[in-house]
Tab-separated table of C-alpha atoms in Angstrom:
chain	number	residue	atom	x	y	z
W	568	UNK	CA	-51.191	-111.173	83.582
W	569	UNK	CA	-47.558	-112.268	83.506
W	570	UNK	CA	-48.042	-113.248	79.866
W	571	UNK	CA	-49.503	-109.829	79.071
W	572	UNK	CA	-46.519	-108.094	80.695
W	573	UNK	CA	-44.094	-110.275	78.787
W	574	UNK	CA	-45.936	-109.383	75.564
W	575	UNK	CA	-45.652	-105.674	76.323
W	576	UNK	CA	-41.970	-106.100	77.098
W	577	UNK	CA	-41.439	-107.771	73.721
W	578	UNK	CA	-43.214	-104.976	71.860
W	579	UNK	CA	-41.093	-102.426	73.725
W	580	UNK	CA	-37.898	-104.292	72.885
W	581	UNK	CA	-38.923	-104.552	69.263
W	582	UNK	CA	-39.583	-100.816	69.123
W	583	UNK	CA	-36.218	-100.091	70.798
W	584	UNK	CA	-34.541	-102.367	68.254
W	585	UNK	CA	-36.167	-100.464	65.398
W	586	UNK	CA	-35.092	-97.124	66.870
W	587	UNK	CA	-31.533	-98.400	67.192
W	588	UNK	CA	-31.521	-99.412	63.512
W	589	UNK	CA	-32.959	-96.022	62.481
W	590	UNK	CA	-30.204	-94.230	64.363
W	591	UNK	CA	-27.430	-96.431	62.963
W	592	UNK	CA	-28.763	-95.977	59.420
W	593	UNK	CA	-28.945	-92.179	59.829
W	594	UNK	CA	-25.444	-92.160	61.326
W	595	UNK	CA	-24.128	-94.177	58.369
W	596	UNK	CA	-25.601	-91.643	55.928
W	597	UNK	CA	-24.199	-88.686	57.863
W	598	UNK	CA	-20.726	-90.257	58.246
W	599	UNK	CA	-20.663	-91.169	54.538
W	600	UNK	CA	-21.507	-87.580	53.659
W	601	UNK	CA	-19.532	-85.537	56.207
W	602	UNK	CA	-16.877	-87.905	57.568
W	603	UNK	CA	-16.363	-88.496	61.281
W	604	UNK	CA	-15.088	-85.017	62.128
W	605	UNK	CA	-17.862	-83.318	60.134
W	606	UNK	CA	-20.661	-85.424	61.629
W	607	UNK	CA	-22.489	-84.496	64.839
W	608	UNK	CA	-25.085	-86.261	66.969
W	609	UNK	CA	-27.467	-83.408	66.155
W	610	UNK	CA	-27.086	-83.988	62.399
W	611	UNK	CA	-27.683	-87.690	63.020
W	612	UNK	CA	-30.835	-87.294	65.121
W	613	UNK	CA	-32.218	-84.741	62.639
W	614	UNK	CA	-31.648	-87.225	59.819
W	615	UNK	CA	-33.315	-89.989	61.842
W	616	UNK	CA	-36.208	-87.764	62.920
W	617	UNK	CA	-35.540	-88.683	66.558
W	618	UNK	CA	-34.534	-86.898	69.737
W	619	UNK	CA	-31.052	-86.644	71.224
W	620	UNK	CA	-32.433	-88.621	74.167
W	621	UNK	CA	-33.272	-91.551	71.898
W	622	UNK	CA	-29.751	-91.501	70.465
W	623	UNK	CA	-28.079	-91.369	73.865
W	624	UNK	CA	-30.310	-94.175	75.143
W	625	UNK	CA	-28.772	-96.483	72.511
W	626	UNK	CA	-25.288	-95.065	71.943
W	627	UNK	CA	-22.864	-93.464	74.335
W	628	UNK	CA	-21.548	-90.957	71.804
W	629	UNK	CA	-20.521	-90.374	68.184
W	630	UNK	CA	-17.458	-92.587	68.677
W	631	UNK	CA	-19.602	-95.551	69.737
W	632	UNK	CA	-21.777	-95.116	66.641
W	633	UNK	CA	-18.752	-95.044	64.360
W	634	UNK	CA	-17.318	-98.159	66.043
W	635	UNK	CA	-20.585	-100.026	65.585
W	636	UNK	CA	-20.804	-99.103	61.894
W	637	UNK	CA	-17.205	-100.150	61.252
W	638	UNK	CA	-17.652	-103.407	63.193
W	639	UNK	CA	-20.761	-104.252	61.183
W	640	UNK	CA	-19.072	-103.996	57.751
W	641	UNK	CA	-18.131	-107.653	57.128
W	642	UNK	CA	-21.581	-109.017	57.967
W	643	UNK	CA	-23.175	-106.670	55.402
W	644	UNK	CA	-20.972	-108.130	52.666
W	645	UNK	CA	-22.604	-111.442	51.873
W	646	UNK	CA	-21.971	-112.799	48.374
W	647	UNK	CA	-25.177	-113.972	46.683
W	648	UNK	CA	-23.685	-117.277	45.663
W	649	UNK	CA	-22.490	-120.062	47.913
W	650	UNK	CA	-18.738	-120.513	47.806
W	651	UNK	CA	-15.825	-121.564	49.962
W	652	UNK	CA	-12.070	-121.205	50.278
W	653	UNK	CA	-10.344	-119.167	47.599
W	654	UNK	CA	-13.554	-118.510	45.639
W	655	UNK	CA	-15.078	-117.165	48.857
W	656	UNK	CA	-12.218	-114.710	49.338
W	657	UNK	CA	-12.612	-113.496	45.731
W	658	UNK	CA	-16.399	-113.244	46.097
W	659	UNK	CA	-16.241	-111.281	49.345
W	660	UNK	CA	-13.833	-108.716	47.903
W	661	UNK	CA	-15.885	-108.250	44.721
W	662	UNK	CA	-19.203	-108.152	46.568
W	663	UNK	CA	-17.752	-105.417	48.736
W	664	UNK	CA	-16.515	-103.511	45.671
W	665	UNK	CA	-19.894	-103.656	43.906
W	666	UNK	CA	-22.059	-103.140	46.966
W	667	UNK	CA	-20.013	-100.167	48.192
W	668	UNK	CA	-21.439	-98.110	45.344
W	669	UNK	CA	-24.913	-98.060	46.885
W	670	UNK	CA	-24.816	-99.216	50.530
W	671	UNK	CA	-24.696	-96.273	52.984
W	672	UNK	CA	-23.146	-98.485	55.703
W	673	UNK	CA	-20.283	-99.515	53.432
W	674	UNK	CA	-19.883	-95.954	52.160
W	675	UNK	CA	-19.658	-94.810	55.780
W	676	UNK	CA	-17.089	-97.524	56.488
W	677	UNK	CA	-15.009	-96.456	53.472
W	678	UNK	CA	-14.986	-92.892	54.702
W	679	UNK	CA	-14.436	-93.743	58.374
W	680	UNK	CA	-11.402	-95.927	57.579
W	681	UNK	CA	-9.431	-92.700	57.157
W	682	UNK	CA	-10.457	-91.250	60.518
W	683	UNK	CA	-10.155	-94.311	62.729
W	684	UNK	CA	-7.588	-92.644	64.969
W	685	UNK	CA	-10.549	-90.632	66.316
W	686	UNK	CA	-12.637	-93.588	67.481
W	687	UNK	CA	-11.272	-97.096	66.807
W	688	UNK	CA	-10.706	-99.667	69.503
W	689	UNK	CA	-6.959	-99.958	70.010
W	690	UNK	CA	-7.277	-103.711	69.490
W	691	UNK	CA	-9.706	-103.777	66.592
W	692	UNK	CA	-9.428	-101.423	63.636
W	693	UNK	CA	-11.155	-102.151	60.327
W	694	UNK	CA	-7.948	-103.397	58.677
W	695	UNK	CA	-7.531	-106.105	61.333
W	696	UNK	CA	-11.187	-107.015	61.137
W	697	UNK	CA	-11.096	-107.525	57.363
W	698	UNK	CA	-7.760	-109.328	57.577
W	699	UNK	CA	-9.437	-111.888	59.851
W	700	UNK	CA	-12.229	-112.376	57.289
W	701	UNK	CA	-9.824	-113.028	54.400
W	702	UNK	CA	-7.393	-115.089	56.484
W	703	UNK	CA	-10.303	-117.386	57.378
W	704	UNK	CA	-11.224	-118.062	53.729
W	705	UNK	CA	-7.571	-118.420	52.735
W	706	UNK	CA	-6.885	-120.854	55.580
W	707	UNK	CA	-9.806	-122.950	54.381
W	708	UNK	CA	-8.437	-122.633	50.831
W	709	UNK	CA	-5.070	-123.906	52.007
W	710	UNK	CA	-6.749	-126.873	53.705
W	711	UNK	CA	-8.607	-127.587	50.443
W	712	UNK	CA	-5.245	-127.369	48.576
W	713	UNK	CA	-6.446	-124.374	46.568
W	714	UNK	CA	-3.689	-122.213	48.061
W	715	UNK	CA	-0.150	-123.513	48.063
W	716	UNK	CA	1.164	-124.826	51.376
W	717	UNK	CA	4.152	-122.455	51.309
W	718	UNK	CA	1.932	-119.352	51.339
W	719	UNK	CA	1.632	-117.260	54.521
W	720	UNK	CA	-2.128	-116.628	54.524
W	721	UNK	CA	-2.034	-113.849	57.157
W	722	UNK	CA	0.415	-111.987	54.992
W	723	UNK	CA	-1.722	-112.398	51.845
W	724	UNK	CA	-4.879	-111.435	53.763
W	725	UNK	CA	-3.215	-108.202	54.903
W	726	UNK	CA	-2.077	-107.464	51.360
W	727	UNK	CA	-5.629	-107.930	50.039
W	728	UNK	CA	-7.042	-105.562	52.653
W	729	UNK	CA	-4.357	-102.943	52.045
W	730	UNK	CA	-4.754	-103.134	48.275
W	731	UNK	CA	-8.562	-102.842	48.512
W	732	UNK	CA	-8.196	-99.851	50.846
W	733	UNK	CA	-5.862	-98.064	48.446
W	734	UNK	CA	-8.010	-98.920	45.425
W	735	UNK	CA	-11.087	-97.614	47.207
W	736	UNK	CA	-9.345	-94.307	47.938
W	737	UNK	CA	-8.023	-93.806	44.423
W	738	UNK	CA	-11.269	-94.710	42.646
W	739	UNK	CA	-13.179	-92.430	45.044
W	740	UNK	CA	-11.030	-89.505	43.851
W	741	UNK	CA	-11.211	-90.376	40.177
W	742	UNK	CA	-14.672	-91.710	39.385
W	743	UNK	CA	-16.822	-91.997	42.496
W	744	UNK	CA	-15.580	-95.612	42.910
W	745	UNK	CA	-17.130	-96.830	39.615
W	746	UNK	CA	-13.794	-98.502	38.763
W	747	UNK	CA	-13.422	-100.254	42.117
W	748	UNK	CA	-14.729	-103.680	40.962
W	749	UNK	CA	-12.343	-103.493	37.974
W	750	UNK	CA	-9.383	-102.703	40.242
W	751	UNK	CA	-10.221	-105.493	42.674
W	752	UNK	CA	-10.418	-107.875	39.707
W	753	UNK	CA	-6.982	-106.724	38.531
W	754	UNK	CA	-5.603	-107.332	42.019
W	755	UNK	CA	-6.771	-110.947	41.841
W	756	UNK	CA	-5.275	-111.383	38.379
W	757	UNK	CA	-1.876	-110.695	39.994
W	758	UNK	CA	-2.486	-112.524	43.287
W	759	UNK	CA	-4.192	-115.724	42.102
W	760	UNK	CA	-1.228	-117.070	40.084
W	761	UNK	CA	1.009	-116.170	43.057
W	762	UNK	CA	-0.905	-118.175	45.638
W	763	UNK	CA	-3.227	-120.654	43.887
W	764	UNK	CA	-2.564	-124.272	42.986
W	765	UNK	CA	-2.922	-125.113	39.255
W	766	UNK	CA	-6.194	-126.991	39.745
W	767	UNK	CA	-7.691	-124.112	41.760
W	768	UNK	CA	-6.615	-121.571	39.141
W	769	UNK	CA	-8.619	-123.405	36.488
W	770	UNK	CA	-11.729	-123.188	38.649
W	771	UNK	CA	-11.714	-119.770	40.337
W	772	UNK	CA	-13.982	-117.162	38.734
W	773	UNK	CA	-13.239	-113.466	39.077
W	774	UNK	CA	-16.621	-112.077	38.083
W	775	UNK	CA	-19.592	-110.298	39.595
W	776	UNK	CA	-20.480	-112.492	42.595
W	777	UNK	CA	-23.924	-110.968	42.902
W	778	UNK	CA	-24.854	-113.229	40.006
W	779	UNK	CA	-25.545	-116.724	41.251
W	780	UNK	CA	-22.912	-119.053	39.799
W	781	UNK	CA	-24.213	-121.069	36.815
G	143	UNK	CA	27.088	-51.863	36.269
G	144	UNK	CA	25.080	-54.457	34.366
G	145	UNK	CA	27.142	-57.141	36.087
G	146	UNK	CA	26.450	-55.618	39.507
G	147	UNK	CA	22.712	-55.542	38.818
G	148	UNK	CA	22.782	-59.155	37.636
G	149	UNK	CA	24.628	-60.090	40.841
G	150	UNK	CA	21.992	-58.360	42.964
G	151	UNK	CA	19.248	-60.125	41.052
G	152	UNK	CA	20.870	-63.475	41.743
G	153	UNK	CA	21.132	-62.754	45.471
G	154	UNK	CA	17.477	-61.740	45.498
G	155	UNK	CA	16.447	-64.887	43.653
G	156	UNK	CA	18.505	-66.991	46.016
G	157	UNK	CA	16.814	-65.396	49.013
G	158	UNK	CA	13.368	-65.902	47.433
G	159	UNK	CA	14.266	-69.538	46.832
G	160	UNK	CA	15.249	-69.992	50.470
G	161	UNK	CA	12.003	-68.364	51.643
G	162	UNK	CA	10.014	-70.693	49.386
G	163	UNK	CA	11.779	-73.714	50.907
G	164	UNK	CA	11.154	-72.411	54.450
G	165	UNK	CA	7.439	-72.043	53.706
G	166	UNK	CA	7.143	-75.474	52.097
G	167	UNK	CA	8.982	-77.089	55.018
G	168	UNK	CA	6.730	-75.351	57.586
G	169	UNK	CA	3.654	-76.347	55.560
G	170	UNK	CA	4.823	-79.974	55.504
G	171	UNK	CA	5.177	-79.966	59.303
G	172	UNK	CA	1.779	-78.354	59.815
G	173	UNK	CA	0.010	-80.695	57.327
G	174	UNK	CA	1.689	-83.732	58.935
G	175	UNK	CA	0.459	-82.619	62.344
G	176	UNK	CA	-3.023	-81.219	61.628
G	177	UNK	CA	-3.995	-82.633	58.229
G	178	UNK	CA	-5.213	-80.458	55.359
G	179	UNK	CA	-8.488	-79.382	56.969
G	180	UNK	CA	-6.801	-78.578	60.295
G	181	UNK	CA	-3.963	-76.582	58.754
G	182	UNK	CA	-4.190	-72.847	58.019
G	183	UNK	CA	-1.906	-70.389	56.246
G	184	UNK	CA	-1.584	-68.560	59.565
G	185	UNK	CA	-0.314	-71.701	61.332
G	186	UNK	CA	2.135	-72.210	58.470
G	187	UNK	CA	3.549	-68.684	58.481
G	188	UNK	CA	3.846	-68.752	62.273
G	189	UNK	CA	5.778	-72.022	62.028
G	190	UNK	CA	8.027	-70.546	59.310
G	191	UNK	CA	8.528	-67.251	61.192
G	192	UNK	CA	7.422	-65.356	58.091
G	193	UNK	CA	4.602	-63.006	57.099
G	194	UNK	CA	1.403	-63.914	55.275
G	195	UNK	CA	2.656	-61.649	52.468
G	196	UNK	CA	5.742	-63.836	52.030
G	197	UNK	CA	3.570	-66.938	51.802
G	198	UNK	CA	1.158	-65.451	49.294
G	199	UNK	CA	4.085	-64.175	47.191
G	200	UNK	CA	5.149	-67.789	46.650
G	201	UNK	CA	1.908	-69.789	46.906
G	202	UNK	CA	-1.594	-68.917	45.831
G	203	UNK	CA	-3.243	-70.643	48.784
G	204	UNK	CA	-3.205	-73.673	51.091
G	205	UNK	CA	-4.320	-75.917	48.213
G	206	UNK	CA	-1.311	-74.913	46.103
G	207	UNK	CA	1.024	-75.705	49.009
G	208	UNK	CA	-0.544	-79.140	49.492
G	209	UNK	CA	-0.285	-79.870	45.753
G	210	UNK	CA	3.390	-78.923	45.726
G	211	UNK	CA	4.168	-81.133	48.722
G	212	UNK	CA	2.332	-84.097	47.216
G	213	UNK	CA	3.982	-83.570	43.817
G	214	UNK	CA	7.419	-83.492	45.426
G	215	UNK	CA	7.096	-86.889	47.184
G	216	UNK	CA	8.776	-89.183	44.600
G	217	UNK	CA	11.869	-87.016	44.220
G	218	UNK	CA	12.461	-87.097	47.995
G	219	UNK	CA	12.577	-90.902	47.927
G	220	UNK	CA	15.997	-91.650	46.527
G	221	UNK	CA	17.438	-95.045	47.484
G	222	UNK	CA	21.040	-94.778	48.707
G	223	UNK	CA	22.217	-97.565	46.463
G	224	UNK	CA	22.283	-97.633	42.676
G	225	UNK	CA	19.826	-100.100	41.232
G	226	UNK	CA	17.616	-100.642	38.216
G	227	UNK	CA	14.523	-102.506	37.086
G	228	UNK	CA	12.890	-104.747	39.655
G	229	UNK	CA	15.487	-104.031	42.358
G	230	UNK	CA	14.808	-100.320	41.842
G	231	UNK	CA	11.078	-100.811	42.418
G	232	UNK	CA	11.795	-102.752	45.633
G	233	UNK	CA	14.324	-100.153	46.794
G	234	UNK	CA	12.013	-97.193	46.160
G	235	UNK	CA	9.177	-98.770	48.148
G	236	UNK	CA	11.421	-99.688	51.083
G	237	UNK	CA	13.235	-96.357	51.088
G	238	UNK	CA	9.832	-94.668	51.275
G	239	UNK	CA	8.761	-96.958	54.134
G	240	UNK	CA	11.900	-96.287	56.187
G	241	UNK	CA	12.233	-92.607	55.371
G	242	UNK	CA	8.571	-91.882	56.117
G	243	UNK	CA	9.320	-92.386	59.806
G	244	UNK	CA	11.345	-89.172	59.985
G	245	UNK	CA	10.810	-87.015	56.899
G	246	UNK	CA	8.197	-84.260	57.466
G	247	UNK	CA	7.504	-83.995	53.715
G	248	UNK	CA	6.716	-87.705	53.450
G	249	UNK	CA	4.707	-87.603	56.674
G	250	UNK	CA	2.717	-84.716	55.216
G	251	UNK	CA	2.211	-86.687	52.006
G	252	UNK	CA	0.986	-89.713	53.966
G	253	UNK	CA	-1.545	-87.587	55.773
G	254	UNK	CA	-2.606	-85.561	52.730
G	255	UNK	CA	-3.303	-88.705	50.694
G	256	UNK	CA	-6.533	-89.040	52.668
G	257	UNK	CA	-7.702	-85.496	51.974
G	258	UNK	CA	-6.811	-85.161	48.300
G	259	UNK	CA	-10.406	-84.473	47.324
G	260	UNK	CA	-9.833	-81.027	48.891
G	261	UNK	CA	-6.910	-79.985	46.712
G	262	UNK	CA	-5.618	-82.523	44.154
G	263	UNK	CA	-5.387	-81.826	40.434
G	264	UNK	CA	-8.136	-83.809	38.742
G	265	UNK	CA	-5.495	-85.309	36.441
G	266	UNK	CA	-2.735	-85.943	38.967
G	267	UNK	CA	-3.414	-87.439	42.376
G	268	UNK	CA	-0.657	-89.064	44.440
G	269	UNK	CA	-1.760	-92.603	43.514
G	270	UNK	CA	-1.309	-91.883	39.797
G	271	UNK	CA	1.991	-90.172	40.415
G	272	UNK	CA	3.438	-93.145	42.330
G	273	UNK	CA	1.961	-95.597	39.830
G	274	UNK	CA	4.002	-93.857	37.122
G	275	UNK	CA	7.165	-94.228	39.233
G	276	UNK	CA	6.685	-97.976	39.769
G	277	UNK	CA	5.460	-98.633	36.224
G	278	UNK	CA	8.702	-97.069	34.944
G	279	UNK	CA	10.929	-99.411	36.987
G	280	UNK	CA	8.749	-102.417	36.172
G	281	UNK	CA	8.796	-101.625	32.445
G	282	UNK	CA	12.582	-101.503	32.606
G	283	UNK	CA	12.500	-104.758	34.568
G	284	UNK	CA	10.404	-106.360	31.846
G	285	UNK	CA	12.856	-105.180	29.183
G	286	UNK	CA	15.683	-106.702	31.283
G	287	UNK	CA	13.669	-109.956	31.524
G	288	UNK	CA	13.408	-109.657	35.293
G	289	UNK	CA	9.610	-109.440	35.062
G	290	UNK	CA	7.771	-111.994	32.983
G	291	UNK	CA	6.523	-110.837	29.589
G	292	UNK	CA	2.927	-111.830	30.399
G	293	UNK	CA	2.709	-109.389	33.337
G	294	UNK	CA	0.695	-106.166	32.988
G	295	UNK	CA	3.097	-103.713	34.633
G	296	UNK	CA	0.553	-100.885	35.010
G	297	UNK	CA	-1.681	-103.256	36.911
G	298	UNK	CA	1.139	-104.396	39.222
G	299	UNK	CA	2.295	-100.801	39.741
G	300	UNK	CA	-1.210	-99.826	40.862
G	301	UNK	CA	-1.365	-102.810	43.202
G	302	UNK	CA	1.960	-101.811	44.801
G	303	UNK	CA	0.765	-98.240	45.344
G	304	UNK	CA	-2.586	-99.341	46.763
G	305	UNK	CA	-0.974	-101.912	49.076
G	306	UNK	CA	1.583	-99.387	50.348
G	307	UNK	CA	-1.196	-96.846	50.961
G	308	UNK	CA	-3.222	-99.328	52.996
G	309	UNK	CA	-0.164	-100.544	54.921
G	310	UNK	CA	0.752	-96.976	55.735
G	311	UNK	CA	-2.725	-96.318	57.127
G	312	UNK	CA	-2.881	-99.462	59.224
G	313	UNK	CA	0.625	-99.142	60.699
G	314	UNK	CA	-0.087	-95.471	61.470
G	315	UNK	CA	-3.030	-96.563	63.642
G	316	UNK	CA	-1.205	-99.428	65.321
G	317	UNK	CA	2.394	-98.425	65.912
G	318	UNK	CA	3.158	-94.994	64.492
G	319	UNK	CA	4.256	-96.709	61.245
G	320	UNK	CA	7.168	-98.603	62.863
G	321	UNK	CA	5.969	-101.797	61.119
G	322	UNK	CA	5.666	-100.205	57.686
G	323	UNK	CA	9.023	-101.474	56.313
G	324	UNK	CA	8.116	-104.990	57.523
G	325	UNK	CA	4.725	-104.834	55.779
G	326	UNK	CA	6.230	-103.553	52.537
G	327	UNK	CA	8.746	-106.417	52.677
G	328	UNK	CA	5.883	-108.898	53.164
G	329	UNK	CA	4.117	-107.420	50.149
G	330	UNK	CA	7.192	-108.127	48.013
G	331	UNK	CA	7.432	-111.674	49.329
G	332	UNK	CA	3.994	-112.280	47.764
G	333	UNK	CA	4.494	-110.185	44.610
G	334	UNK	CA	8.015	-111.159	43.569
G	335	UNK	CA	7.254	-114.857	42.898
G	336	UNK	CA	4.134	-113.717	41.029
G	337	UNK	CA	5.926	-111.422	38.594
G	338	UNK	CA	9.666	-112.195	38.600
G	339	UNK	CA	11.625	-114.515	36.329
G	340	UNK	CA	13.560	-117.292	38.118
G	341	UNK	CA	16.945	-115.659	37.526
G	342	UNK	CA	15.709	-112.312	38.833
G	343	UNK	CA	14.223	-113.928	41.935
G	344	UNK	CA	17.648	-115.306	42.883
G	345	UNK	CA	19.147	-111.831	42.691
G	346	UNK	CA	16.550	-109.404	44.128
G	347	UNK	CA	17.198	-108.296	47.702
G	348	UNK	CA	14.344	-107.186	49.938
G	349	UNK	CA	16.344	-105.417	52.626
G	350	UNK	CA	16.996	-101.927	53.933
G	351	UNK	CA	17.988	-100.010	50.788
G	352	UNK	CA	19.519	-97.183	52.803
G	353	UNK	CA	22.475	-99.527	53.234
G	354	UNK	CA	24.674	-99.448	50.149
G	355	UNK	CA	24.556	-102.888	48.545
G	356	UNK	CA	27.675	-104.963	49.293
């Protein structure tokens, strides 16, 4: 009897989990299309084919949905190939640039970055979040002597995030972001000689990281 | 008689010119405060203390006003000190970062950069416009052997513009852009060693360019 109840509870939790994912996915599509200001919980529930009640069971409001989508960006960007240190930083940025073209969550994030004053945590906007991701890889790179000891990795991490943000905005205007991978590659062609040690520079590949490295 | 008429025409033109400036200034304030979507020609004429007729005499619509304000950004950013080449590029970026804190035209530009899909010329968005400004200084710098011959100046110019755009957005969220000059200085501390010749690096100053150089 207790086992049966536990089983039912699991099924219920699984269903709730699926509903939550459906809502988040619909919200991502609506934010990507209309922006934060233009989105509404009604548009989102209509897209998800669910009731307002279901949405409010999982999310307090539109702001909470936007925060969750922005917070989830880095974990969606997972380069196909194994890498570490400096190569990891390059791979993350290029995976993001390629994947952005078709992933509704990343498209939503790219759009929401411009409206964060409407919903972001005061102590955790998307710029900070991404800076942490790149600073982590660059710190490892410095430990592995791929990045010169004199380099301030926080500073470089911020520059990468700012440059990717600007590139994303310009390519959105000009060609629906088709040129974003190219621009991110060009950024690295300037940054790598500035921060990398000679032996790292011979090794680092600035190519499509969705291909597994040969 | 002809002279009198010509004199009257000049006075009329002068007055029209002043009205145009009043409208553009009011539009800048309204765009800075409400963004492009939130601004209206009515809000702008109310701010200017003028009629809708006066506005439409000078500007076709809200889009034309936004385009004019964005187009006028570079000429508002004039470093106090004379400089050329690489120092000029540094000075322009830092003058922009400092001046943005109090200039309604630059504040409007910073806000409008995120909504350019609503009004920008297809062949002239603000990123391209600023890239041209920096590419010009960097090309001069390369001719003066301040920037290494192997450097692609267009590429670096784009990176500067993208990084400044991202820094502007992040500092806006975090501290009303007070940290923007600091961030732009940090960007140069990464970029200068990457692009500058040794003799140029000894000479370039990354400081407040509103102070005349000693």
